CSV table of C-alpha atoms in Angstrom, one decimal:
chain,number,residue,atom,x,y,z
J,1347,UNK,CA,-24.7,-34.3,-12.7
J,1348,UNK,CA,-21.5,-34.0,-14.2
J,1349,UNK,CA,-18.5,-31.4,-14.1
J,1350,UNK,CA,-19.5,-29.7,-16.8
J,1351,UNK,CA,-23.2,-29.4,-16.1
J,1352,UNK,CA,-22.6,-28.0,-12.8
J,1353,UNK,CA,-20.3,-25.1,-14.9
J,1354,UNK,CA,-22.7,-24.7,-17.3
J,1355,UNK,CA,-25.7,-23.7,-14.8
J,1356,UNK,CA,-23.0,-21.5,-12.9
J,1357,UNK,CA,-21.8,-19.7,-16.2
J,1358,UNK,CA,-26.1,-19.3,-16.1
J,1359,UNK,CA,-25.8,-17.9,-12.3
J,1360,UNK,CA,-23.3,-15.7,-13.0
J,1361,UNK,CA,-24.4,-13.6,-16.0
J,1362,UNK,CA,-27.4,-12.9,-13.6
J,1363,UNK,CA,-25.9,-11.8,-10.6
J,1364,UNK,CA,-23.0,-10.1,-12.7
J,1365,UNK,CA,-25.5,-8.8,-15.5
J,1366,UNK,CA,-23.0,-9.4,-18.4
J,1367,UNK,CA,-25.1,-11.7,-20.9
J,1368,UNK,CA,-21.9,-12.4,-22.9
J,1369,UNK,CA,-19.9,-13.6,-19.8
J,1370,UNK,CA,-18.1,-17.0,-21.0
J,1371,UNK,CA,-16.6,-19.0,-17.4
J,1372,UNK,CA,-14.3,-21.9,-17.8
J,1373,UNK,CA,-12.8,-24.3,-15.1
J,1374,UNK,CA,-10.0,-21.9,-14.8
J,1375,UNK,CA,-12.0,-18.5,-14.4
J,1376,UNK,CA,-11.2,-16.3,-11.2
J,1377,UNK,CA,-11.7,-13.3,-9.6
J,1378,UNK,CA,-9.1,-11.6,-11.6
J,1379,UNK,CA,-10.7,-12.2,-15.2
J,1380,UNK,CA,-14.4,-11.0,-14.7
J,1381,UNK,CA,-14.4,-7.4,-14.0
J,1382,UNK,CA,-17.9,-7.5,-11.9
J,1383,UNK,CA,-16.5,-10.1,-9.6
J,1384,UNK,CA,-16.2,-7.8,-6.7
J,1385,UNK,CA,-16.5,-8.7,-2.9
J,1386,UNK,CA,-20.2,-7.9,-2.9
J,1387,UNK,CA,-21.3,-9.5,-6.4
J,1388,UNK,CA,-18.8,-12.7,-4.7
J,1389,UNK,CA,-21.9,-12.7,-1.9
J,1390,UNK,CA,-24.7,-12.2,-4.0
J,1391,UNK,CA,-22.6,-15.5,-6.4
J,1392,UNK,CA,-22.3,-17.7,-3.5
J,1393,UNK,CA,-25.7,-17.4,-2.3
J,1394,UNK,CA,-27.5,-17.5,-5.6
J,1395,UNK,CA,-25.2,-21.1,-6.0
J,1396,UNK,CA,-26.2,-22.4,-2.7
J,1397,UNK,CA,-29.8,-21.9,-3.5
J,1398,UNK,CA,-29.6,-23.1,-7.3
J,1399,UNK,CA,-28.1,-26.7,-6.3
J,1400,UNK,CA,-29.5,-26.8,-3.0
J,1401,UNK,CA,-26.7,-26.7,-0.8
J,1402,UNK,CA,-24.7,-25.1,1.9
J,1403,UNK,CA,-20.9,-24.3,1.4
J,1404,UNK,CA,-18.9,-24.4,4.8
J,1405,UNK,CA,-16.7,-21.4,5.5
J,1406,UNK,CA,-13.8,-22.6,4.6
J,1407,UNK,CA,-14.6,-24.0,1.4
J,1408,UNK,CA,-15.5,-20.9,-0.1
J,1409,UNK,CA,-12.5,-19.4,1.3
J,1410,UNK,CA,-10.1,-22.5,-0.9
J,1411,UNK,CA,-11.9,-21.0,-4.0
J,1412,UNK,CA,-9.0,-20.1,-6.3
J,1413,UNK,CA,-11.1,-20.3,-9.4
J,1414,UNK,CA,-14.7,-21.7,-10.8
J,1415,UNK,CA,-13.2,-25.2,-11.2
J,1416,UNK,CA,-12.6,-25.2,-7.7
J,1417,UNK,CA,-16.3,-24.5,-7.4
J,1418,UNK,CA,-17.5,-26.5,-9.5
J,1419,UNK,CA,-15.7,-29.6,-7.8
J,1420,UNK,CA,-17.4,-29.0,-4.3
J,1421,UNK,CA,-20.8,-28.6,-5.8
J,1422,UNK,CA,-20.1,-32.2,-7.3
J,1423,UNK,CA,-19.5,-33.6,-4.7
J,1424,UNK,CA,-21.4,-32.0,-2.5
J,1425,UNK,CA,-25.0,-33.0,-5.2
J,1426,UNK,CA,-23.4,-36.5,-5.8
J,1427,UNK,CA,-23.1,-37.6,-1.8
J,1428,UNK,CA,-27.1,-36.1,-1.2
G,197,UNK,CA,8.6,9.9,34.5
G,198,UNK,CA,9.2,7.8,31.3
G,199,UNK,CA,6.5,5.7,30.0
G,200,UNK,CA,6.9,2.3,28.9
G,201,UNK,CA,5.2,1.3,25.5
G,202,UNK,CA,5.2,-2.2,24.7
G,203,UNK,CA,3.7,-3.5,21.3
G,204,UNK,CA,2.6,-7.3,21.0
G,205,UNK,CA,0.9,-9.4,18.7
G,206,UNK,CA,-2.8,-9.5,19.6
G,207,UNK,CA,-4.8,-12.8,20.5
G,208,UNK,CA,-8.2,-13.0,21.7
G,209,UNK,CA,-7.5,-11.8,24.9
G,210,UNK,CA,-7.3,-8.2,23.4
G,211,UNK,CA,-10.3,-9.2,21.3
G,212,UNK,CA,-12.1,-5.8,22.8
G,213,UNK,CA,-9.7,-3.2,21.9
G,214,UNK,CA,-9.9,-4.9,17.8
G,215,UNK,CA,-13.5,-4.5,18.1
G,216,UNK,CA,-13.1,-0.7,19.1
G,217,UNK,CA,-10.1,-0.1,16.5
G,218,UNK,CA,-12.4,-1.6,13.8
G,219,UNK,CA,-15.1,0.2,14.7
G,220,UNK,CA,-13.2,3.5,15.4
G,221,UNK,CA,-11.5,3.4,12.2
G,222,UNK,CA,-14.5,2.7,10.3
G,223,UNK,CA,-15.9,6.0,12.2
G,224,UNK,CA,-12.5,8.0,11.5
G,225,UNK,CA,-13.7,10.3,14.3
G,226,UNK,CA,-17.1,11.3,13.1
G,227,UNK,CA,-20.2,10.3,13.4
G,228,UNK,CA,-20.5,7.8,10.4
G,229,UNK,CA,-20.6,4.2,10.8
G,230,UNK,CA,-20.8,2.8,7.1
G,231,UNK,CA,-21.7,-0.4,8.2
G,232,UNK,CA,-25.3,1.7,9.4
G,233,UNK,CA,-25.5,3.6,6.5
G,234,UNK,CA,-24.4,0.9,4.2
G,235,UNK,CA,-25.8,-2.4,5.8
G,236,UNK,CA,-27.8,-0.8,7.9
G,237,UNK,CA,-26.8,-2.6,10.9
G,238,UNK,CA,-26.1,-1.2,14.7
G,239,UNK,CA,-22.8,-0.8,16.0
G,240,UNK,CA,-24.6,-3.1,19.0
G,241,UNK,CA,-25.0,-6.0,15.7
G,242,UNK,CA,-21.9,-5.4,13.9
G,243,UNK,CA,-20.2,-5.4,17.2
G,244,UNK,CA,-21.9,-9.1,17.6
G,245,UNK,CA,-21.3,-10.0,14.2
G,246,UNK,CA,-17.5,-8.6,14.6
G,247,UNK,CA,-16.5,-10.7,17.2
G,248,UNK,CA,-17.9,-13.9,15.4
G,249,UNK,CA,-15.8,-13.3,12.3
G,250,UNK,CA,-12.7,-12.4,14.4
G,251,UNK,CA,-12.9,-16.2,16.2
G,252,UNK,CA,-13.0,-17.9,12.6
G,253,UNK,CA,-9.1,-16.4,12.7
G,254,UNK,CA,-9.2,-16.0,8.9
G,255,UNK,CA,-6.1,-14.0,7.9
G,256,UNK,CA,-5.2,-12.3,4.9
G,257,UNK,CA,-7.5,-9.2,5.7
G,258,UNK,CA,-8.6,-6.8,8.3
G,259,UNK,CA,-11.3,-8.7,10.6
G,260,UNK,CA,-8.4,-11.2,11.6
G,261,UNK,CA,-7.2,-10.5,15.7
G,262,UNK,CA,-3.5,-12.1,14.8
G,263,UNK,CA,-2.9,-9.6,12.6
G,264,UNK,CA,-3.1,-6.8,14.6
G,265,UNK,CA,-0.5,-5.5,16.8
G,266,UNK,CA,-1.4,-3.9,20.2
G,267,UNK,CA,0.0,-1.1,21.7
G,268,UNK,CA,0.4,-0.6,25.5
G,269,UNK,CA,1.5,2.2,28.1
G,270,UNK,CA,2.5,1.4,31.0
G,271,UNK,CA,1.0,-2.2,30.8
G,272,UNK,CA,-2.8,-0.4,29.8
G,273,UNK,CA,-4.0,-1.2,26.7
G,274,UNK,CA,-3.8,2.3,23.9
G,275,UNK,CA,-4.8,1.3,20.5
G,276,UNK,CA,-4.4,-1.7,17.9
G,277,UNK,CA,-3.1,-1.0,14.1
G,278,UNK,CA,-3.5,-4.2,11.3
G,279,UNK,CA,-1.6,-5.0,9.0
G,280,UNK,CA,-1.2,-8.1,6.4
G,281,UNK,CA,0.3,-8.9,3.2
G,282,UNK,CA,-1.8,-8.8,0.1
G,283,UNK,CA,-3.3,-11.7,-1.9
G,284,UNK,CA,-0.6,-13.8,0.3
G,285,UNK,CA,-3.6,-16.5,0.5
G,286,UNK,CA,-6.0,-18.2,-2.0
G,287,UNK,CA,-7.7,-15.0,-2.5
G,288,UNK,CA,-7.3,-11.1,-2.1
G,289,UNK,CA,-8.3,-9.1,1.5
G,290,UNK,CA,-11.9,-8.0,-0.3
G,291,UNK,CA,-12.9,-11.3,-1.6
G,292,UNK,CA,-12.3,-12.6,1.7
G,293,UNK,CA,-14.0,-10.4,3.5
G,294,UNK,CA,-17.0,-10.3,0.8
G,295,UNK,CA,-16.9,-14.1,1.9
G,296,UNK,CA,-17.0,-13.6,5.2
G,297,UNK,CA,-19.8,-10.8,5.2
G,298,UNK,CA,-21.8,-13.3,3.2
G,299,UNK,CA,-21.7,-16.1,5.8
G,300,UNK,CA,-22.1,-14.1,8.7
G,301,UNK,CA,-24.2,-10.9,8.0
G,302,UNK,CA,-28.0,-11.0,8.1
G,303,UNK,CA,-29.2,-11.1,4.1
G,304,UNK,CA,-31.3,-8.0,4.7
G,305,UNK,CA,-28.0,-6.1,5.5
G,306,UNK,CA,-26.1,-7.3,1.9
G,307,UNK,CA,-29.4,-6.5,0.4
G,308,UNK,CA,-29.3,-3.1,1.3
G,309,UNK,CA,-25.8,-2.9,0.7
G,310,UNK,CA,-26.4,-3.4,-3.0
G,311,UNK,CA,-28.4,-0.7,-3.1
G,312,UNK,CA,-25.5,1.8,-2.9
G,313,UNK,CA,-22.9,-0.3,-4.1
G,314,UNK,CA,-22.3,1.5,-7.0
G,315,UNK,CA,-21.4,4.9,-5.1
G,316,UNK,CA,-19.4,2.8,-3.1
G,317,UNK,CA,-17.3,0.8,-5.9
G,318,UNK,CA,-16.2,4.7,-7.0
G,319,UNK,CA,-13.8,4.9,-4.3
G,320,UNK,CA,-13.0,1.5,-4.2
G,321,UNK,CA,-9.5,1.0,-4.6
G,322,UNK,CA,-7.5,-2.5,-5.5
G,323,UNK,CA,-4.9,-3.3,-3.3
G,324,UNK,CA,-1.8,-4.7,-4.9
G,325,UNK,CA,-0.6,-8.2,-4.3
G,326,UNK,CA,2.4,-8.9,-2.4
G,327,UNK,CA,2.4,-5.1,-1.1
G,328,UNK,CA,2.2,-4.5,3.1
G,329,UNK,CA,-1.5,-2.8,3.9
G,330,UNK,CA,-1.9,-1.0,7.2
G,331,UNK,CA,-5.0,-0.4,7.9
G,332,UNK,CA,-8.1,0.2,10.8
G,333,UNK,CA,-5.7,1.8,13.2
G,334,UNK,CA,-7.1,3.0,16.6
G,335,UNK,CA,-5.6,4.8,19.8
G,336,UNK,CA,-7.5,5.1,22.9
G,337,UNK,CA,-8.5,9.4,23.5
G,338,UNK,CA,-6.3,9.1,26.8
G,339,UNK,CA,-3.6,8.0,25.2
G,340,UNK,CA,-3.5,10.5,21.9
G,341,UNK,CA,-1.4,13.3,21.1
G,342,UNK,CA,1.8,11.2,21.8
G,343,UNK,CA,2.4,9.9,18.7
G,344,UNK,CA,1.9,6.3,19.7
G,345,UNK,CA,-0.3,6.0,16.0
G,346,UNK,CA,2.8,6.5,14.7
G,347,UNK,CA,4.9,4.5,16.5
G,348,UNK,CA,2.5,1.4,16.3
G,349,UNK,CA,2.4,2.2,12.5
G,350,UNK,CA,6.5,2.0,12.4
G,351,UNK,CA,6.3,-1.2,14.4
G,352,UNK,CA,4.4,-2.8,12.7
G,353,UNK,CA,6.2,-2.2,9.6
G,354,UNK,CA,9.2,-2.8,11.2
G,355,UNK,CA,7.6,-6.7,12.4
G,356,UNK,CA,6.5,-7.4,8.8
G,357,UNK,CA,9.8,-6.6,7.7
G,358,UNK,CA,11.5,-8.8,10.0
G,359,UNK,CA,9.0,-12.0,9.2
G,360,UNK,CA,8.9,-11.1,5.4
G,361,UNK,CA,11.9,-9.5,3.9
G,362,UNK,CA,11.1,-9.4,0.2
G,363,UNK,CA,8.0,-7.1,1.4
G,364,UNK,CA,9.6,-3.6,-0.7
G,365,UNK,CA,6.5,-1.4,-0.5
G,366,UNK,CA,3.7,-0.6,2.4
G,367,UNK,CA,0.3,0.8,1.4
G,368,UNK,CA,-2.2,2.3,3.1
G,369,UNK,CA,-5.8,4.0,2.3
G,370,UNK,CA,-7.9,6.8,4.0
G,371,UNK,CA,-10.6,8.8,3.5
G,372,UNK,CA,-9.8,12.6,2.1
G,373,UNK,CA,-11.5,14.0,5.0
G,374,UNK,CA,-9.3,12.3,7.4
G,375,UNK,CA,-6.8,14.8,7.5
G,376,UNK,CA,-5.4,14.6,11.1
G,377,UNK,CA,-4.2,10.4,10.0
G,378,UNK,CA,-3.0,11.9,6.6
G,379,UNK,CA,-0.7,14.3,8.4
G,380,UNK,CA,0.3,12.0,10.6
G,381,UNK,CA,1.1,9.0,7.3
G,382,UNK,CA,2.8,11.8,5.6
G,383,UNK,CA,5.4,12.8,8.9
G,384,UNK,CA,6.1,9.2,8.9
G,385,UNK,CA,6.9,8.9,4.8
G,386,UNK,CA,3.8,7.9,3.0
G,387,UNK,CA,3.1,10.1,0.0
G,388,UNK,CA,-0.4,10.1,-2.0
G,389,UNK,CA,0.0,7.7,-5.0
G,390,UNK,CA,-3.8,8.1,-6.3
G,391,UNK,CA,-6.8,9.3,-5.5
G,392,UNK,CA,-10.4,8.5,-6.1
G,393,UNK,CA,-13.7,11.2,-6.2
G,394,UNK,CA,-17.1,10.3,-6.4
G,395,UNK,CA,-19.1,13.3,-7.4
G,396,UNK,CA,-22.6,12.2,-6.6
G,397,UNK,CA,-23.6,14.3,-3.6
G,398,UNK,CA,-25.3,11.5,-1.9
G,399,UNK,CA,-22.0,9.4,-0.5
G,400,UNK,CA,-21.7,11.7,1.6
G,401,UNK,CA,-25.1,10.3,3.0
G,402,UNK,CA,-22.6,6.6,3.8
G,403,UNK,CA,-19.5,7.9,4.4
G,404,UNK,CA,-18.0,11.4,5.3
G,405,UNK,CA,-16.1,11.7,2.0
G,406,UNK,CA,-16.3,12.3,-1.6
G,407,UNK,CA,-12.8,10.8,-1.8
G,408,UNK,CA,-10.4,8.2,-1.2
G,409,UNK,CA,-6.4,8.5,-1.2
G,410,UNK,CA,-3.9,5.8,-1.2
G,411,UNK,CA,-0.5,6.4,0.2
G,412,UNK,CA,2.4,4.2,0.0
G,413,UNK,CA,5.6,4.4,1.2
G,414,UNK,CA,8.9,2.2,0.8
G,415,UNK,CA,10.1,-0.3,3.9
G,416,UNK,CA,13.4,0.7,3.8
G,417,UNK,CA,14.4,2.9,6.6
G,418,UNK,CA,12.3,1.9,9.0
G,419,UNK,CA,14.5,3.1,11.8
């Protein structure tokens, strides 16, 4: 599965779990840019993620987020190592 | 006879009295625990749940033991105070601690947390980056009327200060109802920079307030 793949079923994930239909994420989206992207919605994000690619983030890779892209590259290589 | 009041940074040897300060602060001296009427979870489970979080040492927000300073009289133990510098990490103190509340707390409790989240997100207010926060402070009853809150409060400014120069402005947030702390901020030169209201009646089912203040305060004159 490729980079963008992997950001194209996230931009899918969130415009569930932040109900905005016309949300748009790139690489470089954070916190900062999506106004739903609150502490709770972030747990709700994360777990939704785990369960859609079928894997478990550690603590304190969630916690080196500084953006999507950041995201998206764990998930890589977390999918392309199983 | 004098009393002798010491302040250190806490490690987990004073892991009990940041358990009580985060609990206690949460209550604000009444009877609501938000993370029961929120999350729906016992102080017994939080308390549990607390003390797992606090070992991960994650800084940067309030469920961190390093960044809390202790207070003692006469070598006992009196009360705790946190404080931190905001967004000085990857990520602000409520992402973090959305982060941590999704690896350690039971689903069923973030599930029921959404529930109410959007009375709670109307007296939900940012914290700015690069200001000093103070928050869950605690003293001990036998040790109150003294004003040691206010003294750890100074400290601890004081400490940041002294580690972080370029820190120019200290912020802190309470509850409208809390009006003994608010007094108590205000003797000590924080002055109410914003306020938030929620007017549905049923917050007052999660927490004792229909409004939030925040107070801020500059971090020069600290003597």
């Amino acid at each position: 599965m490729s980079h963008i793949e992997i950001l194209d079923q996230i931009n899918a994930i969130f415009r569930r779990v932040f109900e905005n239909d016309s949300l748009q994420i790139q690489m470089e989206t954070s916190a900062d840019d999506v106004d739903e992207w609150d502490s709770l919605n972030h747990t709700v994000m994360i777990v939704e993620v785990e369960k859609h690619f079928n894997i478990k983030f550690k603590l304190k890779e969630v916690l080196s987020f500084q953006n999507v892209g950041d995201m998206v590259n764990i998930i890589h290589s977390k999918v392309t190592s199983a | 006879m004098n009393e002798v009041i010491s302040f250190h940074h806490a490690t987990e040897k004073d892991i009990e009295i940041v358990l009580s300060t985060i609990i206690q602060a949460d209550k604000s001296g009444t009877e609501y625990f938000s993370f029961h009427t929120c999350f729906g979870l016992t102080e017994q489970r939080f308390r549990e749940i607390m003390r797992e979080i606090l070992l991960e040492d994650v800084g940067g927000q309030e469920w961190n033991i390093s960044d809390y300073i202790v207070v003692k009289v006469d070598g006992n133990t009196a009360g705790a105070l946190c404080s931190w510098i905001e967004g000085s990490g990857n990520q602000s103190s409520s992402m973090i601690r959305g982060t941590l509340m999704q690896h350690f707390f039971p689903p069923e409790a973030l599930k029921q947390a959404k529930v109410n989240k959007h009375l709670i997100d109307e007296l939900f207010i940012e914290k700015i980056p690069g200001h000093l926060i103070l928050e869950a402070g605690y003293i001990v009853p036998e040790y109150r009327s003294r004003g040691l809150l206010a003294k750890l409060m100074v400290e601890s400014m004081r400490i940041r200060k002294a580690q972080h120069p370029h820190l120019v402005t200290c912020s802190i947030n309470v509850l409208r109802s809390n009006a003994f702390a608010i007094r108590i901020y205000e003797k000590i030169g924080f002055v109410t920079e914003d306020e938030k209201f929620c007017e549905n009646p049923e917050i007052l089912k999660l927490i004792a307030s229909k409004s939030r203040v925040l107070m801020r305060r500059s971090l020069d004159n600290l003597n």
